Amino acid sequence: MSRRVSFPRVLTAAGLVALASCGGPTAATPPSRPAEAPSPAGTAPSTAPATPRRVESLVDVVPRDAVLAASVPGADALLAGAAPAVREALLAEVAAALAGQSGLSPDLARDLATSFDGAAVFAGGDAARGGALGALLEQGCAAARFRDGAPVERVLKELPLEPGEGGVFAIRGDKDSVVAHGAWLAESRVALLCARREPLARALRVAERREASFRTSALFQAERAQDPWLAADLHRLSGRGAVGPEPGSRLFMALPLRGGAAGLHVELAVYGPDYPPLGTVLAATDHGAVAKLPAGALATLGLSLQRSPGKTVSDVLGAFNGLAGGPAAAAAAGALAEIGLELGDLDRALGGEAAVGIYRDPKHKLPLAGGLAGGQSDQALRHSAVLIALATADEAAQKKVFSAVAAQMKRTSKKLRVKPGSLAQDLEDGNELRAEARQGFVLIGAGDRKYLAQVAARFGKEKESLAASPSFAEARADAKAASHLQMYIDRQALAGLLDGAAAASFGALGGSPTLLSLALAPSDRGLDLTLSGHGGVELLGAGAALAVYGVKRYITSAKTAEAKNTVQAMARSAAGAFERAAGAAGTQKGGPPSRALCKSAAPVPAAVPPGTRYTPSSSPGKDFNQGDDVSGWRCLRFGVEVPFSYQYDYRAGSGYKGPARGGPDPGKDGFEVSAEGDLDGDGETSLFTRTGKIENGKLVLSPQIFISNELE
């Protein structure tokens, strides 16, 4: 069977296969191989590239000067905390998406995804010329290993291939042009796919050991070779221009697979005047302030403010001169002078760390299902609190700085309530902003007034502190003794605040806490950091699960805007028709107007669309062309010309949909316009109605739309 394809579609299909590795068994560790005898990287491609007999490891097809490289082993440990049913569901989704993108049969797509045994993607040394994404893709390649070569060979038979020598081939596109070049190394069960012929030829020469592989690159870390990893030369990716990261800037990220679970390891170095050398001015801390936060935090963040020996706050601010476009310390000194302070006051007052805690009253679930589109953003902020603890060093300096800031805020805000050592200001919806000076700390909080007061009152109480929490103690047991930043997330507590599918998606990826530590290296060239910890991968997976859930909900919420806008438009049309009828009656009879509503209309379409969009007919007597001057859609002068997702209805005098679902009943002298939908096709419908009622000869519209089961 012949099939035309495009290179983006080929890449999409390859990516979907790579995703399936999360549900497959771990790839076997490749055997060791003899040392390479590399040839110069600039060797010209041969006319017909020879294919190697054996490829032991996929990194051995990646050129040494690759500007970007990544490896994904067949790593079941990536979803170690997920239930088998979740992994099976993921594999099924990937196979279905792969079939949809590539046109393969569902059975073949599943066989291909199940057989996947690891992949590498890379872009060669010329990839970043000009710094364009297009240049990167042109030099890009992907390599994949399979446990069973049969599904791949079946796929190759279905693709529109132009065969070459030794398993090399070209893939034809929609306009009969070549969209990709590839090679099938049957003995190694490795497939290579590149956008252009030259990168493919290079990859094959590397596999033959005629060129140096990525193993000899300074970006490669041999100890992480069996983990999922990504390495990038940030300077060359930026196009080697005067603006951007300087030579030596790099990124390496790995997901260390240990003990059936995946950790997180990130090394980032970005050099140049635009990147603050924070490691030279800030020292690491043990984050003791975080341990003093009240127990029950969903997440905490510990931040070092400890100046390195001989450094001051002025030096820390000076590290940001490049980003600020000038002397940051001078700008800060000018702002402090306006309220009677100096940088020295701040330096004496400020301690060595800050801690941030995020809290949510466990009696109140997070309204994630409704989302912002559901009008519940204010509700999400209620019953929550954020508490910041700033460690202080000198008591007299702390008092001076706090008093000066309080006096300035009192001058600029009439709503501020000031007491000795504390200040507070009311926000909307029962929330409050407050600050309080305590011995050795300044507490700053925002959130639900009552709940915030409860959280702040527990700060520093040993038996009620985060340090006494078993989950926090478990997370810190494996953490570095000191770091510049520490992030803790109690995934079990967070999952307990979610409802329905969101809780299931989040909880399926395990309940162990997440703790990540960031350490800065003292480099005067720029920013040099290492991020490491455990639970990060599960958090990413949980975040992805919530993101998918959230996106689906967002898309559904966006569709509900159609219903709301159309219902409002129908209500305006009904009111306009009422006024027109009144004017016509008055003109004809010469007396007071006789006000009447249009009679009911036939619903469009006749049945609620089950998860589909309906295209209205423009034919006479059909859909919105039904009715006459006193009844139906023609009386209302209302219509919709584009496809829509709901059933729209107008009823006058009786037969209203809303009252049966708790909505208003306008009675015999009223009308109801409605939108009823079944966006997910499960038989449960949403309903949006707005009503109007004639009172004392005038039409009075309901102040808002009634909504039932909004996201159905």
Short mmCIF file of N, CA, C and O in Angstrom, two decimals, residues 270-368:
data_model
loop_
_atom_site.label_atom_id
_atom_site.label_comp_id
_atom_site.label_asym_id
_atom_site.label_seq_id
_atom_site.Cartn_x
_atom_site.Cartn_y
_atom_site.Cartn_z
N VAL A 270 25.10 29.17 32.23
CA VAL A 270 24.88 30.20 31.22
C VAL A 270 25.80 31.37 31.55
O VAL A 270 25.67 32.00 32.60
N TYR A 271 26.75 31.61 30.65
CA TYR A 271 27.79 32.59 30.89
C TYR A 271 27.57 33.83 30.03
O TYR A 271 27.10 33.74 28.89
N GLY A 272 27.94 34.97 30.61
CA GLY A 272 27.81 36.23 29.88
C GLY A 272 27.34 37.33 30.82
O GLY A 272 26.87 37.06 31.93
N PRO A 273 27.42 38.57 30.41
CA PRO A 273 27.07 39.70 31.29
C PRO A 273 25.59 39.76 31.66
O PRO A 273 25.24 40.43 32.63
N ASP A 274 24.75 39.09 30.90
CA ASP A 274 23.31 39.13 31.21
C ASP A 274 22.90 38.12 32.26
O ASP A 274 21.72 38.09 32.66
N TYR A 275 23.82 37.28 32.71
CA TYR A 275 23.47 36.20 33.64
C TYR A 275 24.16 36.43 34.97
O TYR A 275 25.40 36.44 35.06
N PRO A 276 23.39 36.64 36.04
CA PRO A 276 23.96 37.04 37.34
C PRO A 276 24.83 35.95 37.96
O PRO A 276 24.38 34.81 38.10
N PRO A 277 26.08 36.28 38.35
CA PRO A 277 26.96 35.30 39.01
C PRO A 277 26.62 35.15 40.49
O PRO A 277 27.42 35.48 41.37
N LEU A 278 25.43 34.64 40.76
CA LEU A 278 24.94 34.59 42.13
C LEU A 278 25.78 33.70 43.03
O LEU A 278 25.83 33.91 44.24
N GLY A 279 26.44 32.69 42.45
CA GLY A 279 27.24 31.80 43.26
C GLY A 279 28.42 32.47 43.91
O GLY A 279 28.99 31.93 44.87
N THR A 280 28.80 33.66 43.43
CA THR A 280 29.94 34.37 44.01
C THR A 280 29.52 35.27 45.16
O THR A 280 30.38 35.75 45.91
N VAL A 281 28.23 35.54 45.31
CA VAL A 281 27.78 36.50 46.34
C VAL A 281 26.85 35.86 47.37
O VAL A 281 26.61 36.45 48.43
N LEU A 282 26.30 34.69 47.07
CA LEU A 282 25.39 34.02 48.00
C LEU A 282 25.98 32.68 48.44
O LEU A 282 26.52 31.93 47.63
N ALA A 283 25.86 32.39 49.72
CA ALA A 283 26.31 31.12 50.27
C ALA A 283 25.11 30.21 50.50
O ALA A 283 23.97 30.66 50.58
N ALA A 284 25.38 28.92 50.61
CA ALA A 284 24.30 27.96 50.84
C ALA A 284 23.84 28.03 52.30
O ALA A 284 24.57 28.50 53.18
N THR A 285 22.63 27.55 52.56
CA THR A 285 22.07 27.51 53.91
C THR A 285 21.36 26.19 54.14
O THR A 285 21.05 25.47 53.18
N ASP A 286 21.07 25.87 55.40
CA ASP A 286 20.40 24.60 55.71
C ASP A 286 18.89 24.72 55.73
O ASP A 286 18.18 23.77 56.01
N HIS A 287 18.35 25.91 55.43
CA HIS A 287 16.90 26.15 55.32
C HIS A 287 16.16 25.82 56.61
O HIS A 287 15.10 25.19 56.61
N GLY A 288 16.73 26.28 57.71
CA GLY A 288 16.07 26.07 59.00
C GLY A 288 14.75 26.80 59.11
O GLY A 288 13.86 26.36 59.83
N ALA A 289 14.58 27.91 58.38
CA ALA A 289 13.33 28.66 58.45
C ALA A 289 12.18 27.85 57.87
O ALA A 289 11.04 27.96 58.33
N VAL A 290 12.47 27.03 56.84
CA VAL A 290 11.41 26.20 56.26
C VAL A 290 10.88 25.23 57.30
O VAL A 290 9.67 24.98 57.39
N ALA A 291 11.77 24.65 58.09
CA ALA A 291 11.35 23.69 59.11
C ALA A 291 10.47 24.32 60.17
O ALA A 291 9.68 23.62 60.83
N LYS A 292 10.54 25.64 60.35
CA LYS A 292 9.72 26.33 61.34
C LYS A 292 8.32 26.67 60.83
O LYS A 292 7.45 27.06 61.61
N LEU A 293 8.12 26.53 59.52
CA LEU A 293 6.78 26.80 58.98
C LEU A 293 5.77 25.82 59.57
O LEU A 293 6.12 24.69 59.92
N PRO A 294 4.52 26.23 59.66
CA PRO A 294 3.50 25.32 60.21
C PRO A 294 3.33 24.07 59.35
O PRO A 294 3.49 24.11 58.12
N ALA A 295 3.04 22.96 59.97
CA ALA A 295 2.75 21.72 59.25
C ALA A 295 1.50 21.90 58.40
O ALA A 295 0.66 22.76 58.67
N GLY A 296 1.38 21.04 57.38
CA GLY A 296 0.21 21.09 56.51
C GLY A 296 0.42 21.86 55.23
O GLY A 296 -0.53 22.02 54.45
N ALA A 297 1.64 22.31 54.98
CA ALA A 297 1.90 23.06 53.75
C ALA A 297 1.78 22.15 52.54
O ALA A 297 2.28 21.03 52.54
N LEU A 298 1.13 22.64 51.51
CA LEU A 298 1.10 21.90 50.25
C LEU A 298 2.46 21.95 49.57
O LEU A 298 2.90 20.98 48.95
N ALA A 299 3.12 23.10 49.68
CA ALA A 299 4.44 23.27 49.08
C ALA A 299 5.19 24.34 49.86
O ALA A 299 4.59 25.25 50.44
N THR A 300 6.52 24.21 49.89
CA THR A 300 7.36 25.21 50.53
C THR A 300 8.53 25.53 49.61
O THR A 300 8.93 24.72 48.77
N LEU A 301 9.09 26.70 49.81
CA LEU A 301 10.27 27.11 49.08
C LEU A 301 11.22 27.77 50.06
O LEU A 301 10.85 28.74 50.74
N GLY A 302 12.43 27.23 50.15
CA GLY A 302 13.46 27.84 50.98
C GLY A 302 14.47 28.53 50.09
O GLY A 302 14.94 27.96 49.10
N LEU A 303 14.84 29.76 50.42
CA LEU A 303 15.73 30.55 49.59
C LEU A 303 16.84 31.12 50.45
O LEU A 303 16.59 31.73 51.50
N SER A 304 18.07 30.91 50.00
CA SER A 304 19.20 31.45 50.74
C SER A 304 19.36 32.94 50.47
O SER A 304 19.37 33.38 49.31
N LEU A 305 19.48 33.72 51.54
CA LEU A 305 19.83 35.14 51.47
C LEU A 305 21.17 35.39 52.14
O LEU A 305 21.56 36.54 52.36
N GLN A 306 21.85 34.29 52.46
CA GLN A 306 23.12 34.36 53.18
C GLN A 306 24.22 34.90 52.27
O GLN A 306 24.56 34.29 51.26
N ARG A 307 24.76 36.06 52.60
CA ARG A 307 25.82 36.61 51.79
C ARG A 307 27.11 35.84 52.01
O ARG A 307 27.42 35.40 53.12
N SER A 308 27.86 35.66 50.93
CA SER A 308 29.16 35.01 51.03
C SER A 308 30.09 35.86 51.89
O SER A 308 29.88 37.07 52.04
N PRO A 309 31.13 35.24 52.47
CA PRO A 309 32.06 36.02 53.32
C PRO A 309 32.58 37.26 52.60
O PRO A 309 33.06 37.20 51.47
N GLY A 310 32.44 38.40 53.27
CA GLY A 310 32.92 39.66 52.71
C GLY A 310 31.93 40.33 51.77
O GLY A 310 32.22 41.41 51.26
N LYS A 311 30.78 39.72 51.52
CA LYS A 311 29.80 40.28 50.60
C LYS A 311 28.64 40.90 51.37
O LYS A 311 28.33 40.51 52.50
N THR A 312 27.98 41.87 50.75
CA THR A 312 26.85 42.55 51.35
C THR A 312 25.65 42.51 50.41
O THR A 312 25.72 42.01 49.29
N VAL A 313 24.54 43.08 50.89
CA VAL A 313 23.35 43.18 50.05
C VAL A 313 23.66 43.97 48.78
O VAL A 313 23.15 43.67 47.70
N SER A 314 24.52 44.96 48.89
CA SER A 314 24.91 45.75 47.73
C SER A 314 25.58 44.87 46.67
O SER A 314 25.33 45.03 45.47
N ASP A 315 26.41 43.93 47.12
CA ASP A 315 27.06 43.02 46.18
C ASP A 315 26.05 42.09 45.51
O ASP A 315 26.16 41.78 44.31
N VAL A 316 25.08 41.61 46.28
CA VAL A 316 24.05 40.73 45.72
C VAL A 316 23.26 41.48 44.65
O VAL A 316 23.02 40.95 43.55
N LEU A 317 22.89 42.72 44.94
CA LEU A 317 22.17 43.51 43.94
C LEU A 317 23.05 43.80 42.73
O LEU A 317 22.57 43.82 41.59
N GLY A 318 24.33 43.99 42.96
CA GLY A 318 25.24 44.26 41.86
C GLY A 318 25.35 43.12 40.87
O GLY A 318 25.68 43.33 39.70
N ALA A 319 25.06 41.89 41.33
CA ALA A 319 25.10 40.74 40.43
C ALA A 319 24.04 40.85 39.34
O ALA A 319 24.13 40.19 38.30
N PHE A 320 23.05 41.68 39.56
CA PHE A 320 21.96 41.83 38.60
C PHE A 320 22.13 43.07 37.71
O PHE A 320 21.19 43.46 37.01
N ASN A 321 23.29 43.67 37.73
CA ASN A 321 23.50 44.88 36.92
C ASN A 321 23.22 44.65 35.45
O ASN A 321 22.65 45.50 34.76
N GLY A 322 23.67 43.49 34.94
CA GLY A 322 23.46 43.20 33.52
C GLY A 322 21.99 43.14 33.16
O GLY A 322 21.57 43.67 32.12
N LEU A 323 21.19 42.48 34.00
CA LEU A 323 19.76 42.38 33.73
C LEU A 323 19.06 43.72 33.93
O LEU A 323 18.11 44.04 33.21
N ALA A 324 19.52 44.49 34.94
CA ALA A 324 18.87 45.76 35.25
C ALA A 324 19.25 46.86 34.27
O ALA A 324 18.60 47.90 34.21
N GLY A 325 20.32 46.63 33.49
CA GLY A 325 20.75 47.65 32.55
C GLY A 325 21.47 48.81 33.21
O GLY A 325 21.58 49.89 32.64
N GLY A 326 21.94 48.61 34.43
CA GLY A 326 22.65 49.66 35.16
C GLY A 326 22.90 49.22 36.58
O GLY A 326 22.59 48.08 36.97
N PRO A 327 23.46 50.10 37.41
CA PRO A 327 23.78 49.75 38.81
C PRO A 327 22.50 49.49 39.62
O PRO A 327 21.79 50.42 40.00
N ALA A 328 22.22 48.22 39.88
CA ALA A 328 21.01 47.86 40.62
C ALA A 328 21.08 48.34 42.06
O ALA A 328 20.07 48.76 42.64
N ALA A 329 22.27 48.29 42.65
CA ALA A 329 22.41 48.72 44.05
C ALA A 329 22.11 50.21 44.19
O ALA A 329 21.47 50.63 45.17
N ALA A 330 22.55 51.01 43.25
CA ALA A 330 22.30 52.45 43.31
C ALA A 330 20.81 52.75 43.22
O ALA A 330 20.28 53.62 43.92
N ALA A 331 20.11 51.99 42.33
CA ALA A 331 18.67 52.19 42.20
C ALA A 331 17.96 51.82 43.50
O ALA A 331 17.04 52.52 43.94
N ALA A 332 18.39 50.71 44.13
CA ALA A 332 17.77 50.29 45.39
C ALA A 332 18.06 51.29 46.49
O ALA A 332 17.19 51.60 47.32
N ALA A 333 19.28 51.82 46.51
CA ALA A 333 19.64 52.80 47.54
C ALA A 333 18.79 54.06 47.41
O ALA A 333 18.35 54.64 48.42
N GLY A 334 18.51 54.48 46.18
CA GLY A 334 17.66 55.64 45.97
C GLY A 334 16.24 55.42 46.45
O GLY A 334 15.64 56.31 47.07
N ALA A 335 15.70 54.23 46.21
CA ALA A 335 14.35 53.91 46.67
C ALA A 335 14.28 53.86 48.19
O ALA A 335 13.31 54.33 48.80
N LEU A 336 15.31 53.30 48.83
CA LEU A 336 15.33 53.22 50.29
C LEU A 336 15.47 54.61 50.91
O LEU A 336 14.89 54.89 51.97
N ALA A 337 16.23 55.48 50.25
CA ALA A 337 16.44 56.82 50.80
C ALA A 337 15.13 57.59 50.90
O ALA A 337 14.97 58.45 51.78
N GLU A 338 14.20 57.31 50.01
CA GLU A 338 12.91 58.00 50.03
C GLU A 338 12.10 57.70 51.27
O GLU A 338 11.19 58.45 51.62
N ILE A 339 12.40 56.57 51.93
CA ILE A 339 11.68 56.24 53.17
C ILE A 339 12.62 56.28 54.38
O ILE A 339 12.32 55.71 55.43
N GLY A 340 13.77 56.94 54.21
CA GLY A 340 14.67 57.16 55.33
C GLY A 340 15.56 55.99 55.69
O GLY A 340 16.00 55.88 56.84
N LEU A 341 15.87 55.13 54.73
CA LEU A 341 16.71 53.96 55.00
C LEU A 341 17.92 53.96 54.08
O LEU A 341 17.94 54.63 53.05
N GLU A 342 18.92 53.18 54.48
CA GLU A 342 20.11 52.96 53.67
C GLU A 342 20.28 51.47 53.41
O GLU A 342 19.70 50.63 54.11
N LEU A 343 21.11 51.15 52.40
CA LEU A 343 21.38 49.74 52.13
C LEU A 343 22.01 49.05 53.33
O LEU A 343 21.79 47.87 53.57
N GLY A 344 22.80 49.80 54.09
CA GLY A 344 23.41 49.23 55.29
C GLY A 344 22.37 48.79 56.31
O GLY A 344 22.55 47.78 57.01
N ASP A 345 21.26 49.55 56.43
CA ASP A 345 20.18 49.15 57.34
C ASP A 345 19.60 47.80 56.92
O ASP A 345 19.34 46.92 57.75
N LEU A 346 19.38 47.67 55.61
CA LEU A 346 18.82 46.42 55.10
C LEU A 346 19.80 45.27 55.29
O LEU A 346 19.41 44.16 55.64
N ASP A 347 21.10 45.54 55.09
CA ASP A 347 22.11 44.50 55.24
C ASP A 347 22.18 44.01 56.68
O ASP A 347 22.34 42.81 56.94
N ARG A 348 22.07 44.94 57.65
CA ARG A 348 22.10 44.54 59.06
C ARG A 348 20.82 43.82 59.48
O ARG A 348 20.85 42.92 60.33
N ALA A 349 19.70 44.21 58.89
CA ALA A 349 18.42 43.62 59.30
C ALA A 349 18.20 42.24 58.70
O ALA A 349 17.65 41.35 59.35
N LEU A 350 18.64 42.06 57.48
CA LEU A 350 18.31 40.84 56.75
C LEU A 350 19.17 39.67 57.21
O LEU A 350 20.40 39.75 57.26
N GLY A 351 18.50 38.56 57.52
CA GLY A 351 19.19 37.34 57.91
C GLY A 351 19.63 36.54 56.70
O GLY A 351 19.75 37.07 55.59
N GLY A 352 19.84 35.25 56.90
CA GLY A 352 20.43 34.41 55.86
C GLY A 352 19.47 33.58 55.05
O GLY A 352 19.91 32.83 54.19
N GLU A 353 18.16 33.69 55.28
CA GLU A 353 17.25 32.84 54.51
C GLU A 353 15.83 33.37 54.53
O GLU A 353 15.45 34.20 55.37
N ALA A 354 15.06 32.88 53.59
CA ALA A 354 13.63 33.15 53.53
C ALA A 354 12.91 31.84 53.27
O ALA A 354 13.46 30.93 52.63
N ALA A 355 11.71 31.73 53.79
CA ALA A 355 10.90 30.51 53.60
C ALA A 355 9.50 30.92 53.18
O ALA A 355 8.93 31.87 53.71
N VAL A 356 8.95 30.19 52.22
CA VAL A 356 7.60 30.45 51.72
C VAL A 356 6.78 29.18 51.86
O VAL A 356 7.22 28.10 51.45
N GLY A 357 5.61 29.28 52.44
CA GLY A 357 4.71 28.14 52.58
C GLY A 357 3.37 28.42 51.93
O GLY A 357 2.83 29.53 52.06
N ILE A 358 2.83 27.45 51.20
CA ILE A 358 1.53 27.58 50.55
C ILE A 358 0.56 26.62 51.23
O ILE A 358 0.85 25.42 51.32
N TYR A 359 -0.58 27.13 51.67
CA TYR A 359 -1.52 26.35 52.49
C TYR A 359 -2.92 26.42 51.90
O TYR A 359 -3.31 27.40 51.25
N ARG A 360 -3.65 25.36 52.16
CA ARG A 360 -5.06 25.30 51.76
C ARG A 360 -5.82 24.58 52.85
O ARG A 360 -5.42 23.50 53.30
N ASP A 361 -6.92 25.18 53.29
CA ASP A 361 -7.75 24.55 54.31
C ASP A 361 -8.22 23.19 53.78
O ASP A 361 -8.91 23.12 52.76
N PRO A 362 -7.84 22.07 54.44
CA PRO A 362 -8.18 20.74 53.90
C PRO A 362 -9.68 20.46 53.84
O PRO A 362 -10.10 19.51 53.19
N LYS A 363 -10.48 21.28 54.49
CA LYS A 363 -11.93 21.07 54.46
C LYS A 363 -12.53 21.59 53.15
O LYS A 363 -13.70 21.36 52.88
N HIS A 364 -11.74 22.27 52.35
CA HIS A 364 -12.26 22.88 51.12
C HIS A 364 -11.43 22.41 49.94
O HIS A 364 -10.24 22.71 49.83
N LYS A 365 -12.06 21.69 49.03
CA LYS A 365 -11.39 21.17 47.85
C LYS A 365 -11.01 22.32 46.91
O LYS A 365 -11.64 23.37 46.90
N LEU A 366 -9.98 22.08 46.11
CA LEU A 366 -9.62 23.04 45.07
C LEU A 366 -10.63 22.93 43.93
O LEU A 366 -10.85 21.83 43.43
N PRO A 367 -11.22 24.03 43.50
CA PRO A 367 -12.23 23.98 42.42
C PRO A 367 -11.60 23.90 41.05
O PRO A 367 -11.88 24.69 40.17
N LEU A 368 -10.72 22.90 40.84
CA LEU A 368 -10.03 22.78 39.56
C LEU A 368 -10.98 22.46 38.42
O LEU A 368 -10.80 22.92 37.30
#
